[in-house]
Coordinates of C-alpha atoms in Angstrom, one line a residue:
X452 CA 16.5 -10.5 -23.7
X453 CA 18.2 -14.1 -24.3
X454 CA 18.5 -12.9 -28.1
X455 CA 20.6 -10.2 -27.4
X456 CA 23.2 -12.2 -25.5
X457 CA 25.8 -12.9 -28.2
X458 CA 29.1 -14.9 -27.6
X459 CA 32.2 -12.3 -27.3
X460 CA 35.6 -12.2 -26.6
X461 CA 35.8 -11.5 -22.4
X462 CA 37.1 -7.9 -22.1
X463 CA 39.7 -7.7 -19.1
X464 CA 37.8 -7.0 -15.3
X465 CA 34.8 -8.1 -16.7
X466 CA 33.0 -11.3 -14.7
X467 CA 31.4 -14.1 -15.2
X468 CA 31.3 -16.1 -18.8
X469 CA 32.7 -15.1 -22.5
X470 CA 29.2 -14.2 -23.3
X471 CA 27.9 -10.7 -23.4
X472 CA 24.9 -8.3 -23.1
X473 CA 25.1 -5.8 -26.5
X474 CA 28.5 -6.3 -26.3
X475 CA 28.8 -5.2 -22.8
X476 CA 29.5 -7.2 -19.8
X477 CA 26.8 -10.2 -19.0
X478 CA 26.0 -8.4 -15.5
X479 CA 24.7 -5.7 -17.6
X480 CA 21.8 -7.7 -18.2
X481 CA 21.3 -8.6 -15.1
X482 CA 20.9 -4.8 -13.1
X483 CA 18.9 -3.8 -16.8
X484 CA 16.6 -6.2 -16.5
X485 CA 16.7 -5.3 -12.0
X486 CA 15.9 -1.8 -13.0
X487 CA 13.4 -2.5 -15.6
X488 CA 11.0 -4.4 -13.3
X489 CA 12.0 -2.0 -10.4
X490 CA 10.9 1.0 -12.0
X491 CA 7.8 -0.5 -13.8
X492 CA 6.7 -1.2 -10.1
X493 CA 7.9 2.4 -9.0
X494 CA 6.2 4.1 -11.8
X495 CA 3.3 1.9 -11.7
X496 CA 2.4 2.5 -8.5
X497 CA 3.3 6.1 -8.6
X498 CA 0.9 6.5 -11.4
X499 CA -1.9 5.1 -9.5
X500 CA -0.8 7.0 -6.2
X501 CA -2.6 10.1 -6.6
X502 CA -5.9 9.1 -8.2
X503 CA -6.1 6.6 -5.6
X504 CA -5.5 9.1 -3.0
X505 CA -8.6 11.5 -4.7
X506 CA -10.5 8.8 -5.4
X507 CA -14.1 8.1 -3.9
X508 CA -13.4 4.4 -3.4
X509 CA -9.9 5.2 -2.6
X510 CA -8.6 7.4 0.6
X511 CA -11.5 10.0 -1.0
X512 CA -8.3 12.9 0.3
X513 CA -8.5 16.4 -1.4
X514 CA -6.5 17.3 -4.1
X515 CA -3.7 19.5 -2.0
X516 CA -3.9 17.1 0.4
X517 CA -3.0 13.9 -2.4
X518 CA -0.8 16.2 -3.8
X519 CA 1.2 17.0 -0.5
X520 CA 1.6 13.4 0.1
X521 CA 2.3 12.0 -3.4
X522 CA 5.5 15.6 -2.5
X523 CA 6.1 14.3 0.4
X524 CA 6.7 10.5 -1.0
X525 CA 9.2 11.8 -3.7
X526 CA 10.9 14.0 -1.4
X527 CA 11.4 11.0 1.0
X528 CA 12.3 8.6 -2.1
X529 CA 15.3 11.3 -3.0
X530 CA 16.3 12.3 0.7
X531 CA 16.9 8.4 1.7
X532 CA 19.5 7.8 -1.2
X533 CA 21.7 9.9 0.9
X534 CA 21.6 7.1 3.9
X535 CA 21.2 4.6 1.2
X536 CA 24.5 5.2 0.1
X537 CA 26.2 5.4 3.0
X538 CA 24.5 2.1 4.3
X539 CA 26.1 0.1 1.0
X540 CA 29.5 1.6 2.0
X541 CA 29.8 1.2 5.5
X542 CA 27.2 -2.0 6.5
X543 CA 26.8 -4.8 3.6
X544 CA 28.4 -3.5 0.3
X545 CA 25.8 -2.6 -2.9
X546 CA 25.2 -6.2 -3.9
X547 CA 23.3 -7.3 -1.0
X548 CA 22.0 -3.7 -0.4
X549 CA 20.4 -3.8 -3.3
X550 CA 18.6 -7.3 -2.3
X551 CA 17.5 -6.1 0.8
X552 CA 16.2 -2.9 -1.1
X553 CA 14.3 -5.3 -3.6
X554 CA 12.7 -7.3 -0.7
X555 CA 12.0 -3.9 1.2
X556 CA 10.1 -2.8 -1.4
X557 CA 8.0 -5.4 -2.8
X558 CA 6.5 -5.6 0.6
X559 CA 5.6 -2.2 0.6
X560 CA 3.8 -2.6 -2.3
X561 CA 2.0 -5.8 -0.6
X562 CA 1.1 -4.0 2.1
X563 CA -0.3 -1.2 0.1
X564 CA -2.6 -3.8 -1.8
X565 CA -4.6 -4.7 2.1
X566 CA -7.8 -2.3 1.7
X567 CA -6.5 0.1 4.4
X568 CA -5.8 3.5 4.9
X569 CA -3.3 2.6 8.0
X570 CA -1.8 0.1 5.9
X571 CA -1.6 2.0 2.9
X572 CA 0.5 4.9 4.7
X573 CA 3.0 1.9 6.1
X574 CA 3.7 0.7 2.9
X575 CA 4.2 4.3 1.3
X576 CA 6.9 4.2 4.0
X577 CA 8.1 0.7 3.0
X578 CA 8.6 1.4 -0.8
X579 CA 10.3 4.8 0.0
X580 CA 12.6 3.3 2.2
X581 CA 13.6 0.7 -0.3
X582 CA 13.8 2.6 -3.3
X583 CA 16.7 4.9 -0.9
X584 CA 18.3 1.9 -0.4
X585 CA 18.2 0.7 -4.4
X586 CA 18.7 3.8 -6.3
X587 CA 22.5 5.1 -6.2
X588 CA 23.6 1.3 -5.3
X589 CA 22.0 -0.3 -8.7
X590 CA 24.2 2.5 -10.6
X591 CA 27.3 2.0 -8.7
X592 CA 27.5 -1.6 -9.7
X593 CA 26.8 -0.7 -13.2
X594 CA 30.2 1.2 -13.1
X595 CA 31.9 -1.7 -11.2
X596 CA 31.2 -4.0 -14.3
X597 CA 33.6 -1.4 -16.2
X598 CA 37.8 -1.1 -16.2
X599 CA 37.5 2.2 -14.8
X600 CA 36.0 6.1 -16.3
X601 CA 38.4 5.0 -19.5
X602 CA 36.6 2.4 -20.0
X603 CA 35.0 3.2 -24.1
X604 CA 32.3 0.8 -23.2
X605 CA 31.3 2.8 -20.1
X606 CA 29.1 5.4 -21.4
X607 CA 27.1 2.8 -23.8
X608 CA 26.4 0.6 -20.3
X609 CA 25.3 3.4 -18.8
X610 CA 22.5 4.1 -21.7
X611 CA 21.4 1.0 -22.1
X612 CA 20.9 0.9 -18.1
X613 CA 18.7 4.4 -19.2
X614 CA 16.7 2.5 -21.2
X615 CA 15.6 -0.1 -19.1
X616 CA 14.6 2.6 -16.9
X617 CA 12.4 4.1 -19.4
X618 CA 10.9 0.8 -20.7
X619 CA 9.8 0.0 -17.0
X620 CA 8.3 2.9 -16.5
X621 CA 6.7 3.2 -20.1
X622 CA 5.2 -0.2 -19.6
X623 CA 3.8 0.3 -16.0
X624 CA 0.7 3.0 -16.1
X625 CA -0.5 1.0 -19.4
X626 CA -0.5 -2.2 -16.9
X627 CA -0.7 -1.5 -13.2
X628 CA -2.2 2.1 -13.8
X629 CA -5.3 0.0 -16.2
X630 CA -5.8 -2.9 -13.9
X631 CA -5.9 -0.4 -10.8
X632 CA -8.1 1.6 -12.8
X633 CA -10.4 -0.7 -14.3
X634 CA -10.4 -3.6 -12.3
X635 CA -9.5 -3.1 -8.6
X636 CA -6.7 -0.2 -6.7
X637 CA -5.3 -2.9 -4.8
X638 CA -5.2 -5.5 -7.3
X639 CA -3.2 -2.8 -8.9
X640 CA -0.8 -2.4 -6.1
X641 CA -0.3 -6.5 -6.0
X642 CA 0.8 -6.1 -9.7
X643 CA 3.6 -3.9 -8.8
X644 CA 4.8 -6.0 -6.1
X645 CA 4.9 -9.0 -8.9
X646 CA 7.0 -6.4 -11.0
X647 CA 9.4 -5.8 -7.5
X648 CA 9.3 -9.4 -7.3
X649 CA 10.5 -10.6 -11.1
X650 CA 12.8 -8.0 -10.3
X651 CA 14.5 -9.3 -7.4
X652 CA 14.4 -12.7 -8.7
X653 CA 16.1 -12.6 -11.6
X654 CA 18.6 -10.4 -9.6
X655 CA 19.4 -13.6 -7.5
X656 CA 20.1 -16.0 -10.0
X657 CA 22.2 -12.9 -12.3
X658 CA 24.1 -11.5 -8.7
X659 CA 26.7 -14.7 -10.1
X660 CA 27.4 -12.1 -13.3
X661 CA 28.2 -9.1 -11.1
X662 CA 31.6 -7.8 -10.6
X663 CA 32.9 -8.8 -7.2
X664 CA 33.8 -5.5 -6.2
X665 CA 30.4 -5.2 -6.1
X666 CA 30.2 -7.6 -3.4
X667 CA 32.4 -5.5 -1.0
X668 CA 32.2 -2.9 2.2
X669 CA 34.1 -0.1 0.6
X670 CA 34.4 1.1 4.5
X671 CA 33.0 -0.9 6.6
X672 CA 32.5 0.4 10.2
X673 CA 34.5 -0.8 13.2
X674 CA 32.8 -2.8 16.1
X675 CA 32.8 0.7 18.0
X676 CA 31.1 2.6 15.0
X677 CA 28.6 -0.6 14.9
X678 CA 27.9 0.0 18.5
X679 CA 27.8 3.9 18.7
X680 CA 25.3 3.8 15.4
X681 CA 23.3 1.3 16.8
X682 CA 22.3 3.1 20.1
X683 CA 22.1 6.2 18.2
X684 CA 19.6 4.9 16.0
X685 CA 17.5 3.4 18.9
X686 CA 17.4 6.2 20.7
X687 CA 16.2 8.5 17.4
X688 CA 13.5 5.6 17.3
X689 CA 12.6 5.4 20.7
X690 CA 12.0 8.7 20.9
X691 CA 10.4 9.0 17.7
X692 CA 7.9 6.5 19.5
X693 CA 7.0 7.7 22.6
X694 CA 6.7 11.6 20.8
X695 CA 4.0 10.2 18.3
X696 CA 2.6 7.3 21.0
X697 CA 1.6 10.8 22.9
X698 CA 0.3 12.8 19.9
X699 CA -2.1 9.5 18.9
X700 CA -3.2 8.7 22.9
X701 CA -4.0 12.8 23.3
X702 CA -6.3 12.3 20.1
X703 CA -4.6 15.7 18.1
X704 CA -3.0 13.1 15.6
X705 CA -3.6 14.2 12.4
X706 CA -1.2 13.2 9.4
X707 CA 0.2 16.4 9.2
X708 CA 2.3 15.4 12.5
X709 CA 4.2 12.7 10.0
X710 CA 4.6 15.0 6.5
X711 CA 5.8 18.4 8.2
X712 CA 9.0 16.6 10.2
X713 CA 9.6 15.1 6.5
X714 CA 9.3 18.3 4.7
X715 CA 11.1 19.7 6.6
X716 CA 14.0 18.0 6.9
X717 CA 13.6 17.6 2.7
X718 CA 14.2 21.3 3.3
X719 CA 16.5 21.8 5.6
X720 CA 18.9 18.9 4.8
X721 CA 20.0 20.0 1.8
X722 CA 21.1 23.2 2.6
X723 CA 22.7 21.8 5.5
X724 CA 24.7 19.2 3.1
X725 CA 25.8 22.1 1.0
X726 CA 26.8 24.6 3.4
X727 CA 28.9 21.9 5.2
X728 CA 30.9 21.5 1.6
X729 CA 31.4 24.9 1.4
X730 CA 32.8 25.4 4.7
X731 CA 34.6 22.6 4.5
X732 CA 38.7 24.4 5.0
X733 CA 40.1 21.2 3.4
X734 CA 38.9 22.2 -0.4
X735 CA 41.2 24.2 -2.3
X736 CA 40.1 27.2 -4.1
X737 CA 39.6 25.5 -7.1
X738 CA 37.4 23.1 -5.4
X739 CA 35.7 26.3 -3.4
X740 CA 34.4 27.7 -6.8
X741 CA 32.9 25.0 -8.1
X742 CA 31.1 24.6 -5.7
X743 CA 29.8 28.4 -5.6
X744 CA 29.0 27.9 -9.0
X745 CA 27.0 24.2 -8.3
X746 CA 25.2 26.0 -5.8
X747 CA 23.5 28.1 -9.1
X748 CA 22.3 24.7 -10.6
X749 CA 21.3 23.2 -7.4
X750 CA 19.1 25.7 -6.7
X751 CA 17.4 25.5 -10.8
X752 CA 17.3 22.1 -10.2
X753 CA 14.8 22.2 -7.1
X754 CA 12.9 25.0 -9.2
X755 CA 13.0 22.3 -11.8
X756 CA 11.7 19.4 -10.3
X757 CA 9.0 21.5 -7.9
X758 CA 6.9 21.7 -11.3
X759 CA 8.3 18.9 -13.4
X760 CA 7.2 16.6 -10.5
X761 CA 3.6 18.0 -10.2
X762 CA 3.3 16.1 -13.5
X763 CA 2.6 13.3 -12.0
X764 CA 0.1 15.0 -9.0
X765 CA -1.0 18.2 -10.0
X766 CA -1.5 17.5 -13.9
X767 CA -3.1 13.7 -13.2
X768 CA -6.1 14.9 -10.8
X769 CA -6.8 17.7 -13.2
X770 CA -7.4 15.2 -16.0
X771 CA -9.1 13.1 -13.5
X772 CA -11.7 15.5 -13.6
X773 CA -11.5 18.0 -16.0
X774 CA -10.1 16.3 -19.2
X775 CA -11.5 14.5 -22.0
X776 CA -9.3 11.2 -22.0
X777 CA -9.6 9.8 -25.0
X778 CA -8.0 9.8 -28.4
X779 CA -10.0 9.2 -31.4
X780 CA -13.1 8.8 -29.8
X781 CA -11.6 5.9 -27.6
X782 CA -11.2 6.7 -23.9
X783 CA -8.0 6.0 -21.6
X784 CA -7.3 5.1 -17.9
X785 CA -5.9 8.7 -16.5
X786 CA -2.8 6.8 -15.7
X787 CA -1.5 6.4 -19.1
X788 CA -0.4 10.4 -19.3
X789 CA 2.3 9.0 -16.8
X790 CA 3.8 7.0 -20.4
X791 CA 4.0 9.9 -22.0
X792 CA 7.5 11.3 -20.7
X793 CA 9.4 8.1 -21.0
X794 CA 8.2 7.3 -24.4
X795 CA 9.2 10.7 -24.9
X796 CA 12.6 10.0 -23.7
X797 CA 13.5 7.7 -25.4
X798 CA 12.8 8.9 -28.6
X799 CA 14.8 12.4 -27.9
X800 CA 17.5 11.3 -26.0
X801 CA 19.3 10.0 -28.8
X802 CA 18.7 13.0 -30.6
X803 CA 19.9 15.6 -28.6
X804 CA 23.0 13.5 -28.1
X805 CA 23.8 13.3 -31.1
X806 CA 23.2 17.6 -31.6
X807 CA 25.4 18.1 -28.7
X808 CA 27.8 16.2 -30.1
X809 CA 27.4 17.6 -33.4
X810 CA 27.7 21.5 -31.9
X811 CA 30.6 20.2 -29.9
X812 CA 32.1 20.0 -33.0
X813 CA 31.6 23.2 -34.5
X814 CA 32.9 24.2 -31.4
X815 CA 28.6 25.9 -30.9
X816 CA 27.9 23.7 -27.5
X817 CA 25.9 25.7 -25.3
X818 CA 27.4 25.9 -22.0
X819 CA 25.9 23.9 -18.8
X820 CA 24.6 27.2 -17.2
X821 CA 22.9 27.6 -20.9
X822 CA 21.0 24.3 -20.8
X823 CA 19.9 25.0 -17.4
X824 CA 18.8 27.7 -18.5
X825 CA 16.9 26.7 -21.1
X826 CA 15.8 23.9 -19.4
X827 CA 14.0 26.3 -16.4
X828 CA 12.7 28.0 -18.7
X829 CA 10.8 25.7 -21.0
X830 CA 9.5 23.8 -17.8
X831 CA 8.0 27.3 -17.0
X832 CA 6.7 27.2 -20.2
X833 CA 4.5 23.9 -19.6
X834 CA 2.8 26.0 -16.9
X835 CA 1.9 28.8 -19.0
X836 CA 0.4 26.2 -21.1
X837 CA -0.9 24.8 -18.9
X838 CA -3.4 27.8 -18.2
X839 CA -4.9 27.0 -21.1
X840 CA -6.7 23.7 -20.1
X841 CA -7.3 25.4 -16.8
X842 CA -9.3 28.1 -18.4
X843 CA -11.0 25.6 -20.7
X844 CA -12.4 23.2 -17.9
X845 CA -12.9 27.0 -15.9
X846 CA -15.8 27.5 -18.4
X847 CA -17.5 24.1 -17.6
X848 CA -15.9 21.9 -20.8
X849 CA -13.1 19.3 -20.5
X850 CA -9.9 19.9 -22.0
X851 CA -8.6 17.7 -25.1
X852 CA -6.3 15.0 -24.0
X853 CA -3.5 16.7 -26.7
X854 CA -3.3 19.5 -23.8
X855 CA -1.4 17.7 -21.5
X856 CA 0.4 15.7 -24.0
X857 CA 1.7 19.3 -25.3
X858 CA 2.5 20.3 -21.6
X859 CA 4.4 16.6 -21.1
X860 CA 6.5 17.2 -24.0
X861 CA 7.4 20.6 -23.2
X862 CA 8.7 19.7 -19.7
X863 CA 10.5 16.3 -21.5
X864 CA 12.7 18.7 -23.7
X865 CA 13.6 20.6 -20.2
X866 CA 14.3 17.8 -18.6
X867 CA 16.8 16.4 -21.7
X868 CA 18.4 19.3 -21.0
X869 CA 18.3 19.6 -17.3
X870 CA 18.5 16.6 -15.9
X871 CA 21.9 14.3 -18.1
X872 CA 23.4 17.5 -17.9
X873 CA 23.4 17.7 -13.9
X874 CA 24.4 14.4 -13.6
X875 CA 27.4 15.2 -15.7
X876 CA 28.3 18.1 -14.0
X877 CA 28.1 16.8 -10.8
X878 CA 30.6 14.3 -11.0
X879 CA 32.7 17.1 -12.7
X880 CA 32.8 19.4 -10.3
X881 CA 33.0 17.3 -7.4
X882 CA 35.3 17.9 -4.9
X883 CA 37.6 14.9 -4.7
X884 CA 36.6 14.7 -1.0
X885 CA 33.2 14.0 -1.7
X886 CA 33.3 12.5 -5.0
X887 CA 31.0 9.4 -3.8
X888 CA 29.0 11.7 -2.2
X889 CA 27.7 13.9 -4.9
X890 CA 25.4 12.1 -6.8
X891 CA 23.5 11.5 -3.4
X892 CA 24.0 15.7 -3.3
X893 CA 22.3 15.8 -6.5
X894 CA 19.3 13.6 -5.5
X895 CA 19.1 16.2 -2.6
X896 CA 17.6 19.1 -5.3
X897 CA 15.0 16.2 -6.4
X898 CA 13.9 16.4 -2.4
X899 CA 14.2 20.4 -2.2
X900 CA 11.8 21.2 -5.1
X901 CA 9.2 18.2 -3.8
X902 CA 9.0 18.9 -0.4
X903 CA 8.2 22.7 -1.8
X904 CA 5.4 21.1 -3.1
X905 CA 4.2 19.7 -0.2
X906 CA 5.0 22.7 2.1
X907 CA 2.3 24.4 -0.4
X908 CA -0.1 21.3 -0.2
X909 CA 0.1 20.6 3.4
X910 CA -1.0 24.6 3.9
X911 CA -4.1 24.3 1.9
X912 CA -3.0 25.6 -1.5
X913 CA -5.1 24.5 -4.1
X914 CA -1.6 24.0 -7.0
X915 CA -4.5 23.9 -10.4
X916 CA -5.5 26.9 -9.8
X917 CA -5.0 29.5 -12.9
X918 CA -3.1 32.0 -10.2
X919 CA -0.8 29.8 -8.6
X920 CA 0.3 27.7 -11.7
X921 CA 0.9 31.1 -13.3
X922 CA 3.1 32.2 -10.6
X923 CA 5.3 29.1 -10.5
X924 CA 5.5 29.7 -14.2
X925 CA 7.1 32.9 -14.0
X926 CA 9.1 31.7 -10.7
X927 CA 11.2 29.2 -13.2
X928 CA 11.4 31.7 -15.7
X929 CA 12.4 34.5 -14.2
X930 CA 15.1 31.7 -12.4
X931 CA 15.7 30.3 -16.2
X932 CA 16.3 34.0 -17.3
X933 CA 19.0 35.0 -13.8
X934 CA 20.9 32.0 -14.4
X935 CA 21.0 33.0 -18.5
X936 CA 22.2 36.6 -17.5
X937 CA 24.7 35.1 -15.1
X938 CA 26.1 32.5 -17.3
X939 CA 29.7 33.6 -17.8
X940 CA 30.0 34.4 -14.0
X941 CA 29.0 30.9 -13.4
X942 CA 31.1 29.7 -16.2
X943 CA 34.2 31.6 -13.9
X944 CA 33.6 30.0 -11.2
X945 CA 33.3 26.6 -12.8
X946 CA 37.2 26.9 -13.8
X947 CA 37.9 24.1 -16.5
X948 CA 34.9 23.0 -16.1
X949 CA 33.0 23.0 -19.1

């Protein structure tokens, strides 16, 4: 990346030295590069997580059991960048939260490379808990590198950042996913820790680059608030230890007594969250409808993500078993199908930016509650095809690898236009109230439609099976095709908002 750094004039707010990163500010390259090596050891390890899980020299689990917990560890990665959030604001400011959040999770990923199941569940916990902590702070000192939303070099940060997401998580199932593979599971795991640990290094000697507002408690809590949280938080944790020091000693522990608390709460949080918006008496009408009509995408979004996540679960151990994975007659490490989407995305993204933009100008744009639409739809579409390889390895032969590849492209152009497109509108129709709070809001349908998942996996539902896939098919369909024939009432409520 030195190459790239080009001498530039110093644009007004913008820190550290005259030099720049693609003629954006220096600290860009320094949360880019943070992102890249966090991701590649997210994604990495997240590609080996379920064939591990299956695997006879792994945890040897079945599939609806891997499948709730690789849920359950999504949900929980979403649901903690609520707390996350509000621990950067309130306790030590983004900058440092994020270097706790780098350190947090590279030793969840060493503690998932000791050969044991016990440890292997701890460090699940570990990288979770880290990855809460990193994922809305690393974006909110992206946007403190900027002179404010008018900034014109704003948006172009922002994609650049995008990229290094997608480059880290392109390169990591061709490394960590062939090494744990090929070679050894926990070797594997060690590499992604290595990733964490490039990561966090490089964000040390950068942090220098960083805008300073990055370095401050936006509201930091009083020595009261400090106190009162403190003993709150004990007592959740003492209590949390004597309830599960009980279920162990009276020998009914199973690990279902960990995933259904976290399920649930993936459930019931977010509806919890959105009904205390909309009750909230301060928000003006205005503010009121938008949020009637966010509801509408919030709940496509969890039908969304419920399937579009089972890519990574649900779609991997059926190629474990039941695909052919090779390409021209040379095979593959199962983990590679996990490239797929972000070399995908990056290819298409630029496209269909550049065909909103040009249909903006024609005055043609499709509206948000179209897109979503569309994009329900088409991910429904990927299970439908999806019955196809099913019914294939049904008859005793193993699907062509160009099956899944056909599903994983199907649910990339959903997700183009699902997923920018909820970002953007959350921060439009945000009530000014909880403007910081929305994005975490947003993460919230991420947890809804995963723990789903592993409400269906922790009761036994086998989620390959030609009858189930089918039904979640039609489920986001039918969804895709209610918020279609609503569109213009959601386009009411939404006000301005376009």
């Amino acid at each position: 990346m030195a190459s790239s750094l080009t001498k530039g004039s110093l644009q007004p707010g913008t820190p550290g030295t005259g030099k720049t990163f693609f003629g954006h500010p220096r600290g860009l390259a320094t949360l880019f590069m943070t992102e890249m090596w966090e991701r590649f050891s997210y994604y990495g390890m997240r590609a080996l997580l379920p064939l591990y899980l299956v695997a006879p020299a792994g945890l040897h689990l079945d599939a609806a059991t891997a499948t709730a917990i690789y849920s359950v560890y999504l949900s929980l990665v979403y649901l903690l960048a609520l707390p996350g959030g509000w621990f950067a604001d309130r306790v030590l400011g983004p900058r440092r939260t994020v270097a706790v959040a780098g350190t947090v999770i590279m030793l969840g990923h060493l503690t998932l490379a000791l050969p044991s199941a016990g440890t292997f569940y701890a460090g699940l916990g570990l990288v979770a808990i880290g990855s809460g902590l990193l994922k809305a702070n690393i974006s909110t000192m992206v946007g403190h590198l900027y002179d404010g939303p008018e900034d014109p070099r704003r948006d172009g940060g922002f994609t650049l950042f995008y990229i290094g997401i997608n480059v880290g998580a392109f390169a990591a199932p061709l490394v960590i996913g062939t090494v744990g593979q090929n070679v050894n599971w926990h070797l594997g795991f060690a590499l992604a820790a290595l990733g964490m640990a490039l990561g966090l290094a490089q964000f040390l000697l950068g942090t220098r680059h960083l805008s300073p507002r990055s370095n401050v408690v936006p509201t930091p809590l009083s020595a009261q608030e400090k106190s009162a949280t403190l003993r709150k938080a004990a007592l959740w944790a003492a209590v949390a230890a004597v309830f599960y020091a009980v279920v162990g000693f009276s020998g009914v522990y199973t690990l279902n007594w960990v995933m259904v608390p976290i399920i649930v709460a993936g459930l019931v949080i977010p509806v919890m969250v959105l009904a205390r918006i909309k009750r909230d008496k301060e928000l003006d009408r205005t503010e009121q409808s938008r949020m009637s009509a966010y509801i509408w995408f919030f709940v496509a979004a969890a039908v969304f993500w419920m399937i579009y996540d089972q890519g990574g679960s649900t779609l991997s151990i059926f190629a474990d078993g039941r695909a052919e994975n090779s390409v021209f007659g040379r095979h593959f490490p199962v983990s590679w199908y996990q490239s797929v989407n972000p070399v995908m995305i990056m290819a298409f993204a630029p496209v269909f930016a550049a065909l909103w933009l040009a249909l903006a100008r024609r005055g043609k744009e499709p509206s948000t509650a179209t897109k979503f639409a569309l994009g329900l739809i088409l991910v429904g579409a990927s299970f439908f095809l999806f019955l196809a390889p099913l019914s294939i390895a049904g008859d005793g032969h193993k699907a062509a690898a160009l099956w899944l590849v056909a599903i994983y492209f199907v649910q990339t152009v959903g997700e183009l236009l699902l997923s920018p497109v909820g970002l953007s509108v959350t921060t439009k129709m945000a009530p000014a109230k909880y403007a910081s709070q929305m994005m975490g809001v947003w993460f919230l349908a991420v947890t809804a439609g995963d723990a789903t998942t592993g409400l269906l996996g922790v009761a036994g539902v086998n989620l390959d099976k030609m009858g189930i896939v089918a039904l979640e098919a039609a489920l986001a369909v039918v969804a895709g095709t209610a918020v279609w024939l609503y569109r213009n009432k959601v386009k009411q409520l939404m006000g301005d908002v376009n």
